[in-house]
Amino acid sequence: MDQALDITITVNGVPVARRIPARQHLIDFLREDLGLTGSHVGCEHGVCGACTVRVDGIIVRGCLTLAVQADGRRVDTIEGLSDSGELAPLQEAFHRRNAAQCGYCTPGMLIAAQDLVANHPRTTREQIREHLSGNYCRCTGYQAIVDAIEEVLDAQRKNHKTP
Ligand code: FES
Ligand code: FES
């Protein structure tokens, strides 16, 4: 039988304490134990990016991260990042550019894109594509997604008057 461990994780700003199986993945803990089903499960092998969440500000694969590895850390999911407004410019640009169709990839795509917007404001179009290479989309052909992210980066550069 799997060993159970006590953990406390701050999820979207709220401390959550649970006893969980030692081998439970973070994405399953978020979805099944906490009901945060905005993050999706695709390949379960770290390939598709559907399960992307943030741990202490760093984007990770929820399907490759054990929930116990997040003990004592801060986890942000699509729900928290949407509610805080952090993703609003990207969400609006995705909407304007029709960058989501079935939407299955979109939560992970938005979190990966926000990582660029927040940490790499001078990213080129080619670098956007490279950064998103770990997030698969079966619907859009990526063009509209890259357009939307580029639009947000351009707007950010104009607002901050950086080249
Ligand atoms: S479900 Fe985690 S990378 Fe595909
Ligand atoms: S919008 Fe359907 S997988 Fe990306």
Short mmCIF file of N, CA and C and ligand atoms in Angstrom, two decimals:
data_model
loop_
_atom_site.label_atom_id
_atom_site.label_comp_id
_atom_site.label_asym_id
_atom_site.label_seq_id
_atom_site.Cartn_x
_atom_site.Cartn_y
_atom_site.Cartn_z
N MET A 1 0.83 -1.20 0.00
CA MET A 1 0.00 0.00 0.00
C MET A 1 0.87 1.26 0.00
N ASP A 2 0.39 2.29 -0.67
CA ASP A 2 1.14 3.53 -0.77
C ASP A 2 1.20 4.22 0.58
N GLN A 3 2.35 4.74 0.90
CA GLN A 3 2.52 5.48 2.15
C GLN A 3 1.75 6.80 2.09
N ALA A 4 1.16 7.23 3.22
CA ALA A 4 0.46 8.52 3.24
C ALA A 4 1.33 9.55 3.96
N LEU A 5 1.29 10.78 3.45
CA LEU A 5 2.10 11.85 4.04
C LEU A 5 1.23 13.09 4.25
N ASP A 6 1.56 13.86 5.27
CA ASP A 6 0.86 15.13 5.53
C ASP A 6 1.57 16.25 4.79
N ILE A 7 0.79 17.04 4.08
CA ILE A 7 1.38 18.17 3.36
C ILE A 7 0.55 19.43 3.61
N THR A 8 1.22 20.56 3.47
CA THR A 8 0.51 21.86 3.46
C THR A 8 1.03 22.65 2.27
N ILE A 9 0.12 22.99 1.38
CA ILE A 9 0.49 23.75 0.18
C ILE A 9 -0.40 24.99 0.14
N THR A 10 0.19 26.12 -0.23
CA THR A 10 -0.63 27.32 -0.44
C THR A 10 -1.08 27.32 -1.90
N VAL A 11 -2.34 27.03 -2.10
CA VAL A 11 -2.89 26.92 -3.45
C VAL A 11 -3.71 28.16 -3.77
N ASN A 12 -3.26 28.89 -4.77
CA ASN A 12 -3.94 30.15 -5.15
C ASN A 12 -4.15 31.05 -3.94
N GLY A 13 -3.13 31.09 -3.08
CA GLY A 13 -3.16 31.99 -1.93
C GLY A 13 -3.80 31.44 -0.69
N VAL A 14 -4.35 30.22 -0.76
CA VAL A 14 -5.05 29.65 0.40
C VAL A 14 -4.29 28.41 0.90
N PRO A 15 -3.89 28.40 2.17
CA PRO A 15 -3.19 27.21 2.69
C PRO A 15 -4.13 26.01 2.74
N VAL A 16 -3.62 24.88 2.24
CA VAL A 16 -4.41 23.65 2.19
C VAL A 16 -3.59 22.54 2.84
N ALA A 17 -4.14 21.90 3.87
CA ALA A 17 -3.45 20.79 4.53
C ALA A 17 -4.21 19.51 4.25
N ARG A 18 -3.48 18.47 3.84
CA ARG A 18 -4.12 17.19 3.51
C ARG A 18 -3.15 16.05 3.82
N ARG A 19 -3.72 14.86 4.05
CA ARG A 19 -2.91 13.63 4.07
C ARG A 19 -3.12 12.96 2.72
N ILE A 20 -2.03 12.72 2.02
CA ILE A 20 -2.16 12.21 0.64
C ILE A 20 -1.21 11.04 0.40
N PRO A 21 -1.51 10.22 -0.59
CA PRO A 21 -0.58 9.15 -0.95
C PRO A 21 0.75 9.75 -1.43
N ALA A 22 1.85 9.13 -1.00
CA ALA A 22 3.17 9.70 -1.31
C ALA A 22 3.40 9.81 -2.81
N ARG A 23 2.76 8.94 -3.58
CA ARG A 23 3.04 8.96 -5.02
C ARG A 23 1.97 9.68 -5.85
N GLN A 24 1.10 10.42 -5.17
CA GLN A 24 0.08 11.15 -5.94
C GLN A 24 0.71 12.33 -6.68
N HIS A 25 0.34 12.48 -7.93
CA HIS A 25 0.87 13.59 -8.71
C HIS A 25 0.15 14.89 -8.37
N LEU A 26 0.87 15.98 -8.54
CA LEU A 26 0.31 17.29 -8.20
C LEU A 26 -0.96 17.57 -8.99
N ILE A 27 -0.97 17.21 -10.27
CA ILE A 27 -2.16 17.51 -11.09
C ILE A 27 -3.38 16.75 -10.58
N ASP A 28 -3.18 15.51 -10.11
CA ASP A 28 -4.30 14.74 -9.58
C ASP A 28 -4.77 15.30 -8.24
N PHE A 29 -3.81 15.75 -7.43
CA PHE A 29 -4.18 16.38 -6.16
C PHE A 29 -5.02 17.63 -6.41
N LEU A 30 -4.59 18.44 -7.36
CA LEU A 30 -5.32 19.69 -7.64
C LEU A 30 -6.71 19.40 -8.20
N ARG A 31 -6.77 18.49 -9.14
CA ARG A 31 -8.04 18.22 -9.81
C ARG A 31 -9.00 17.40 -8.96
N GLU A 32 -8.47 16.31 -8.39
CA GLU A 32 -9.36 15.35 -7.73
C GLU A 32 -9.62 15.70 -6.26
N ASP A 33 -8.58 16.13 -5.56
CA ASP A 33 -8.77 16.43 -4.13
C ASP A 33 -9.32 17.85 -3.92
N LEU A 34 -8.87 18.80 -4.74
CA LEU A 34 -9.28 20.19 -4.53
C LEU A 34 -10.34 20.65 -5.52
N GLY A 35 -10.64 19.85 -6.53
CA GLY A 35 -11.67 20.23 -7.49
C GLY A 35 -11.25 21.34 -8.43
N LEU A 36 -9.94 21.57 -8.55
CA LEU A 36 -9.44 22.61 -9.46
C LEU A 36 -9.18 21.96 -10.82
N THR A 37 -10.24 21.85 -11.59
CA THR A 37 -10.17 21.09 -12.84
C THR A 37 -9.82 21.95 -14.05
N GLY A 38 -9.43 23.20 -13.80
CA GLY A 38 -9.03 24.06 -14.92
C GLY A 38 -7.76 23.57 -15.60
N SER A 39 -6.83 23.04 -14.81
CA SER A 39 -5.62 22.44 -15.39
C SER A 39 -6.00 21.07 -15.92
N HIS A 40 -5.56 20.77 -17.12
CA HIS A 40 -6.00 19.53 -17.76
C HIS A 40 -4.93 18.45 -17.71
N VAL A 41 -5.36 17.24 -17.99
CA VAL A 41 -4.46 16.09 -18.08
C VAL A 41 -4.52 15.57 -19.51
N GLY A 42 -3.39 15.52 -20.16
CA GLY A 42 -3.34 15.00 -21.53
C GLY A 42 -2.53 13.73 -21.57
N CYS A 43 -1.25 13.89 -21.82
CA CYS A 43 -0.39 12.72 -22.06
C CYS A 43 0.02 12.00 -20.78
N GLU A 44 0.07 12.73 -19.66
CA GLU A 44 0.58 12.19 -18.37
C GLU A 44 2.03 11.75 -18.46
N HIS A 45 2.74 12.25 -19.44
CA HIS A 45 4.16 11.90 -19.58
C HIS A 45 5.05 13.12 -19.75
N GLY A 46 4.56 14.29 -19.42
CA GLY A 46 5.40 15.47 -19.51
C GLY A 46 5.61 16.01 -20.90
N VAL A 47 4.77 15.63 -21.84
CA VAL A 47 5.00 16.01 -23.23
C VAL A 47 4.09 17.15 -23.69
N CYS A 48 2.81 17.12 -23.31
CA CYS A 48 1.83 18.00 -23.97
C CYS A 48 1.64 19.36 -23.32
N GLY A 49 1.98 19.50 -22.05
CA GLY A 49 1.86 20.80 -21.38
C GLY A 49 0.47 21.16 -20.89
N ALA A 50 -0.51 20.27 -21.07
CA ALA A 50 -1.88 20.59 -20.64
C ALA A 50 -1.98 20.80 -19.13
N CYS A 51 -1.05 20.19 -18.40
CA CYS A 51 -1.11 20.19 -16.93
C CYS A 51 -0.23 21.28 -16.31
N THR A 52 0.21 22.25 -17.10
CA THR A 52 1.15 23.27 -16.61
C THR A 52 0.55 24.09 -15.46
N VAL A 53 1.29 24.16 -14.36
CA VAL A 53 0.92 25.02 -13.23
C VAL A 53 2.21 25.69 -12.75
N ARG A 54 2.10 26.58 -11.78
CA ARG A 54 3.30 27.22 -11.23
C ARG A 54 3.53 26.78 -9.80
N VAL A 55 4.79 26.48 -9.49
CA VAL A 55 5.19 26.18 -8.11
C VAL A 55 6.27 27.19 -7.73
N ASP A 56 5.98 27.98 -6.71
CA ASP A 56 6.88 29.08 -6.31
C ASP A 56 7.28 29.93 -7.52
N GLY A 57 6.33 30.19 -8.39
CA GLY A 57 6.56 31.10 -9.51
C GLY A 57 7.20 30.45 -10.73
N ILE A 58 7.55 29.17 -10.64
CA ILE A 58 8.19 28.48 -11.76
C ILE A 58 7.17 27.55 -12.42
N ILE A 59 7.09 27.57 -13.75
CA ILE A 59 6.14 26.67 -14.41
C ILE A 59 6.66 25.24 -14.38
N VAL A 60 5.77 24.32 -14.04
CA VAL A 60 6.12 22.90 -13.96
C VAL A 60 5.01 22.08 -14.61
N ARG A 61 5.34 20.84 -14.90
CA ARG A 61 4.36 19.86 -15.36
C ARG A 61 3.70 19.23 -14.13
N GLY A 62 2.40 19.42 -14.01
CA GLY A 62 1.71 18.83 -12.86
C GLY A 62 1.70 17.32 -12.89
N CYS A 63 1.87 16.74 -14.09
CA CYS A 63 1.84 15.28 -14.20
C CYS A 63 3.20 14.65 -13.91
N LEU A 64 4.25 15.48 -13.82
CA LEU A 64 5.58 14.94 -13.51
C LEU A 64 6.02 15.35 -12.11
N THR A 65 5.19 16.14 -11.44
CA THR A 65 5.53 16.63 -10.11
C THR A 65 4.68 15.90 -9.08
N LEU A 66 5.31 15.38 -8.06
CA LEU A 66 4.53 14.75 -6.99
C LEU A 66 3.95 15.86 -6.10
N ALA A 67 2.77 15.62 -5.60
CA ALA A 67 2.15 16.62 -4.72
C ALA A 67 3.04 16.87 -3.50
N VAL A 68 3.70 15.84 -2.99
CA VAL A 68 4.55 16.04 -1.80
C VAL A 68 5.74 16.96 -2.10
N GLN A 69 6.13 17.05 -3.37
CA GLN A 69 7.22 17.97 -3.73
C GLN A 69 6.80 19.43 -3.58
N ALA A 70 5.50 19.66 -3.56
CA ALA A 70 5.00 21.03 -3.41
C ALA A 70 4.73 21.37 -1.95
N ASP A 71 5.03 20.44 -1.05
CA ASP A 71 4.80 20.70 0.38
C ASP A 71 5.55 21.95 0.81
N GLY A 72 4.85 22.86 1.47
CA GLY A 72 5.47 24.09 1.97
C GLY A 72 5.65 25.15 0.89
N ARG A 73 5.17 24.88 -0.31
CA ARG A 73 5.36 25.81 -1.42
C ARG A 73 4.04 26.47 -1.83
N ARG A 74 4.18 27.40 -2.77
CA ARG A 74 3.01 28.10 -3.30
C ARG A 74 2.70 27.55 -4.68
N VAL A 75 1.49 27.13 -4.89
CA VAL A 75 1.07 26.63 -6.20
C VAL A 75 0.01 27.56 -6.76
N ASP A 76 0.20 27.95 -8.01
CA ASP A 76 -0.80 28.78 -8.70
C ASP A 76 -1.34 28.00 -9.88
N THR A 77 -2.67 27.97 -9.98
CA THR A 77 -3.33 27.28 -11.08
C THR A 77 -4.03 28.31 -11.96
N ILE A 78 -4.58 27.84 -13.04
CA ILE A 78 -5.30 28.73 -13.95
C ILE A 78 -6.44 29.46 -13.24
N GLU A 79 -7.06 28.80 -12.26
CA GLU A 79 -8.18 29.44 -11.56
C GLU A 79 -7.68 30.68 -10.81
N GLY A 80 -6.60 30.50 -10.05
CA GLY A 80 -6.08 31.61 -9.23
C GLY A 80 -5.53 32.72 -10.10
N LEU A 81 -4.82 32.35 -11.16
CA LEU A 81 -4.21 33.36 -12.02
C LEU A 81 -5.27 34.12 -12.81
N SER A 82 -6.37 33.46 -13.14
CA SER A 82 -7.48 34.16 -13.81
C SER A 82 -8.17 35.10 -12.83
N ASP A 83 -8.46 34.60 -11.64
CA ASP A 83 -9.17 35.43 -10.64
C ASP A 83 -8.37 36.66 -10.26
N SER A 84 -7.04 36.52 -10.22
CA SER A 84 -6.21 37.66 -9.79
C SER A 84 -6.09 38.72 -10.89
N GLY A 85 -6.47 38.35 -12.12
CA GLY A 85 -6.36 39.29 -13.24
C GLY A 85 -5.00 39.25 -13.91
N GLU A 86 -4.10 38.41 -13.40
CA GLU A 86 -2.75 38.37 -13.96
C GLU A 86 -2.76 37.96 -15.43
N LEU A 87 -3.70 37.10 -15.78
CA LEU A 87 -3.74 36.60 -17.16
C LEU A 87 -4.65 37.41 -18.07
N ALA A 88 -5.28 38.44 -17.54
CA ALA A 88 -6.32 39.15 -18.30
C ALA A 88 -5.84 39.63 -19.68
N PRO A 89 -4.68 40.28 -19.79
CA PRO A 89 -4.26 40.74 -21.13
C PRO A 89 -4.10 39.57 -22.11
N LEU A 90 -3.55 38.46 -21.66
CA LEU A 90 -3.40 37.30 -22.54
C LEU A 90 -4.76 36.70 -22.87
N GLN A 91 -5.63 36.60 -21.88
CA GLN A 91 -6.96 36.03 -22.14
C GLN A 91 -7.71 36.87 -23.17
N GLU A 92 -7.60 38.20 -23.02
CA GLU A 92 -8.28 39.08 -23.99
C GLU A 92 -7.69 38.93 -25.38
N ALA A 93 -6.35 38.86 -25.45
CA ALA A 93 -5.69 38.71 -26.76
C ALA A 93 -6.03 37.35 -27.39
N PHE A 94 -6.07 36.30 -26.59
CA PHE A 94 -6.46 34.98 -27.12
C PHE A 94 -7.88 35.05 -27.69
N HIS A 95 -8.75 35.74 -26.96
CA HIS A 95 -10.14 35.88 -27.41
C HIS A 95 -10.21 36.66 -28.72
N ARG A 96 -9.53 37.80 -28.75
CA ARG A 96 -9.53 38.66 -29.95
C ARG A 96 -8.98 37.92 -31.16
N ARG A 97 -7.92 37.15 -30.96
CA ARG A 97 -7.22 36.48 -32.06
C ARG A 97 -7.79 35.09 -32.37
N ASN A 98 -8.81 34.70 -31.64
CA ASN A 98 -9.39 33.37 -31.83
C ASN A 98 -8.32 32.28 -31.63
N ALA A 99 -7.55 32.42 -30.55
CA ALA A 99 -6.41 31.53 -30.30
C ALA A 99 -6.80 30.30 -29.48
N ALA A 100 -8.09 30.13 -29.21
CA ALA A 100 -8.55 28.92 -28.54
C ALA A 100 -9.72 28.34 -29.32
N GLN A 101 -9.69 27.05 -29.54
CA GLN A 101 -10.83 26.40 -30.21
C GLN A 101 -11.48 25.44 -29.23
N CYS A 102 -11.00 24.21 -29.12
CA CYS A 102 -11.61 23.32 -28.12
C CYS A 102 -11.25 23.77 -26.71
N GLY A 103 -10.12 24.46 -26.55
CA GLY A 103 -9.72 25.00 -25.25
C GLY A 103 -8.96 24.03 -24.36
N TYR A 104 -8.73 22.82 -24.83
CA TYR A 104 -8.09 21.85 -23.94
C TYR A 104 -6.67 22.27 -23.56
N CYS A 105 -5.95 22.83 -24.52
CA CYS A 105 -4.57 23.24 -24.24
C CYS A 105 -4.49 24.60 -23.57
N THR A 106 -5.59 25.36 -23.60
CA THR A 106 -5.52 26.79 -23.31
C THR A 106 -5.03 27.13 -21.89
N PRO A 107 -5.49 26.46 -20.84
CA PRO A 107 -4.98 26.83 -19.52
C PRO A 107 -3.45 26.70 -19.42
N GLY A 108 -2.92 25.58 -19.90
CA GLY A 108 -1.47 25.39 -19.87
C GLY A 108 -0.76 26.38 -20.77
N MET A 109 -1.36 26.65 -21.92
CA MET A 109 -0.78 27.59 -22.87
C MET A 109 -0.71 28.99 -22.26
N LEU A 110 -1.77 29.41 -21.58
CA LEU A 110 -1.80 30.74 -20.97
C LEU A 110 -0.75 30.87 -19.87
N ILE A 111 -0.59 29.83 -19.08
CA ILE A 111 0.39 29.90 -17.98
C ILE A 111 1.80 29.92 -18.55
N ALA A 112 2.06 29.12 -19.60
CA ALA A 112 3.38 29.15 -20.24
C ALA A 112 3.62 30.51 -20.89
N ALA A 113 2.59 31.07 -21.52
CA ALA A 113 2.73 32.38 -22.17
C ALA A 113 3.00 33.48 -21.14
N GLN A 114 2.31 33.40 -20.00
CA GLN A 114 2.51 34.42 -18.97
C GLN A 114 3.93 34.39 -18.43
N ASP A 115 4.54 33.21 -18.44
CA ASP A 115 5.93 33.09 -18.02
C ASP A 115 6.83 33.94 -18.93
N LEU A 116 6.51 33.94 -20.22
CA LEU A 116 7.26 34.78 -21.16
C LEU A 116 7.01 36.26 -20.91
N VAL A 117 5.73 36.59 -20.80
CA VAL A 117 5.36 38.00 -20.65
C VAL A 117 6.01 38.59 -19.39
N ALA A 118 6.03 37.79 -18.31
CA ALA A 118 6.55 38.30 -17.04
C ALA A 118 8.08 38.30 -17.00
N ASN A 119 8.69 37.31 -17.62
CA ASN A 119 10.14 37.13 -17.41
C ASN A 119 11.01 37.41 -18.63
N HIS A 120 10.38 37.43 -19.82
CA HIS A 120 11.19 37.61 -21.04
C HIS A 120 10.49 38.59 -21.98
N PRO A 121 10.41 39.85 -21.57
CA PRO A 121 9.62 40.82 -22.33
C PRO A 121 10.15 41.10 -23.73
N ARG A 122 11.40 40.78 -24.00
CA ARG A 122 11.96 41.07 -25.34
C ARG A 122 11.92 39.86 -26.26
N THR A 123 11.11 38.91 -25.94
CA THR A 123 11.05 37.67 -26.71
C THR A 123 10.64 37.91 -28.16
N THR A 124 11.33 37.28 -29.07
CA THR A 124 10.98 37.38 -30.49
C THR A 124 9.91 36.33 -30.83
N ARG A 125 9.37 36.49 -32.04
CA ARG A 125 8.35 35.53 -32.50
C ARG A 125 8.90 34.09 -32.52
N GLU A 126 10.12 33.96 -32.94
CA GLU A 126 10.74 32.63 -32.97
C GLU A 126 10.89 32.07 -31.56
N GLN A 127 11.27 32.94 -30.63
CA GLN A 127 11.44 32.50 -29.24
C GLN A 127 10.10 32.17 -28.59
N ILE A 128 9.04 32.86 -29.01
CA ILE A 128 7.70 32.49 -28.50
C ILE A 128 7.41 31.05 -28.92
N ARG A 129 7.65 30.76 -30.19
CA ARG A 129 7.39 29.40 -30.69
C ARG A 129 8.22 28.37 -29.92
N GLU A 130 9.47 28.71 -29.69
CA GLU A 130 10.34 27.78 -28.97
C GLU A 130 9.84 27.56 -27.54
N HIS A 131 9.44 28.67 -26.90
CA HIS A 131 8.97 28.56 -25.51
C HIS A 131 7.71 27.70 -25.42
N LEU A 132 6.88 27.77 -26.46
CA LEU A 132 5.62 27.01 -26.45
C LEU A 132 5.77 25.60 -27.02
N SER A 133 7.00 25.23 -27.36
CA SER A 133 7.19 23.93 -28.02
C SER A 133 6.83 22.76 -27.09
N GLY A 134 6.74 23.03 -25.81
CA GLY A 134 6.32 21.99 -24.88
C GLY A 134 4.84 22.03 -24.55
N ASN A 135 4.09 22.85 -25.28
CA ASN A 135 2.63 22.93 -25.08
C ASN A 135 1.95 22.61 -26.41
N TYR A 136 1.32 21.47 -26.47
CA TYR A 136 0.72 21.03 -27.73
C TYR A 136 -0.70 21.56 -27.89
N CYS A 137 -1.00 21.98 -29.13
CA CYS A 137 -2.36 22.36 -29.48
C CYS A 137 -2.76 21.57 -30.72
N ARG A 138 -3.87 20.86 -30.61
CA ARG A 138 -4.31 20.03 -31.75
C ARG A 138 -5.22 20.79 -32.70
N CYS A 139 -5.61 22.03 -32.33
CA CYS A 139 -6.66 22.70 -33.10
C CYS A 139 -6.19 23.89 -33.92
N THR A 140 -5.39 24.76 -33.32
CA THR A 140 -5.25 26.11 -33.89
C THR A 140 -4.15 26.26 -34.91
N GLY A 141 -3.20 25.33 -34.96
CA GLY A 141 -2.04 25.52 -35.83
C GLY A 141 -1.04 26.53 -35.26
N TYR A 142 -1.29 26.99 -34.04
CA TYR A 142 -0.36 27.84 -33.27
C TYR A 142 -0.27 29.30 -33.74
N GLN A 143 -0.59 29.57 -35.00
CA GLN A 143 -0.38 30.93 -35.53
C GLN A 143 -1.10 31.97 -34.67
N ALA A 144 -2.38 31.71 -34.40
CA ALA A 144 -3.17 32.69 -33.64
C ALA A 144 -2.65 32.81 -32.20
N ILE A 145 -2.16 31.71 -31.66
CA ILE A 145 -1.63 31.75 -30.29
C ILE A 145 -0.38 32.64 -30.26
N VAL A 146 0.50 32.43 -31.21
CA VAL A 146 1.73 33.23 -31.27
C VAL A 146 1.38 34.70 -31.51
N ASP A 147 0.41 34.94 -32.40
CA ASP A 147 -0.04 36.33 -32.65
C ASP A 147 -0.52 36.99 -31.36
N ALA A 148 -1.31 36.25 -30.60
CA ALA A 148 -1.89 36.82 -29.37
C ALA A 148 -0.79 37.16 -28.36
N ILE A 149 0.17 36.26 -28.21
CA ILE A 149 1.25 36.50 -27.25
C ILE A 149 2.12 37.67 -27.72
N GLU A 150 2.38 37.71 -29.02
CA GLU A 150 3.19 38.80 -29.57
C GLU A 150 2.49 40.15 -29.34
N GLU A 151 1.18 40.15 -29.49
CA GLU A 151 0.41 41.37 -29.27
C GLU A 151 0.57 41.87 -27.83
N VAL A 152 0.50 40.94 -26.88
CA VAL A 152 0.65 41.33 -25.47
C VAL A 152 2.07 41.82 -25.19
N LEU A 153 3.06 41.15 -25.75
CA LEU A 153 4.45 41.57 -25.55
C LEU A 153 4.68 42.96 -26.17
N ASP A 154 4.12 43.19 -27.36
CA ASP A 154 4.27 44.50 -28.01
C ASP A 154 3.64 45.60 -27.15
N ALA A 155 2.43 45.32 -26.66
CA ALA A 155 1.72 46.31 -25.83
C ALA A 155 2.51 46.61 -24.56
N GLN A 156 3.08 45.55 -24.00
CA GLN A 156 3.86 45.72 -22.77
C GLN A 156 5.10 46.57 -23.05
N ARG A 157 5.74 46.32 -24.18
CA ARG A 157 6.95 47.10 -24.53
C ARG A 157 6.59 48.57 -24.73
N LYS A 158 5.44 48.81 -25.40
CA LYS A 158 5.03 50.21 -25.62
C LYS A 158 4.72 50.90 -24.30
N ASN A 159 4.02 50.19 -23.41
CA ASN A 159 3.67 50.78 -22.11
C ASN A 159 4.89 51.11 -21.28
N HIS A 160 5.91 50.23 -21.38
CA HIS A 160 7.12 50.46 -20.58
C HIS A 160 8.20 51.19 -21.37
N LYS A 161 7.85 51.46 -22.65
CA LYS A 161 8.76 52.18 -23.54
C LYS A 161 10.13 51.50 -23.60
N THR A 162 10.13 50.15 -23.67
CA THR A 162 11.40 49.43 -23.87
C THR A 162 11.49 49.05 -25.34
N PRO A 163 12.69 48.95 -25.90
CA PRO A 163 12.82 48.65 -27.32
C PRO A 163 12.36 47.24 -27.65
S1 FES B 1 -0.45 15.83 -19.06
FE1 FES B 1 1.35 16.66 -18.24
S2 FES B 1 2.58 17.14 -19.94
FE2 FES B 1 0.84 16.13 -20.79
S1 FES B 2 -7.46 24.76 -28.78
FE1 FES B 2 -7.85 22.61 -28.93
S2 FES B 2 -5.96 21.73 -28.33
FE2 FES B 2 -5.51 23.82 -28.44
#
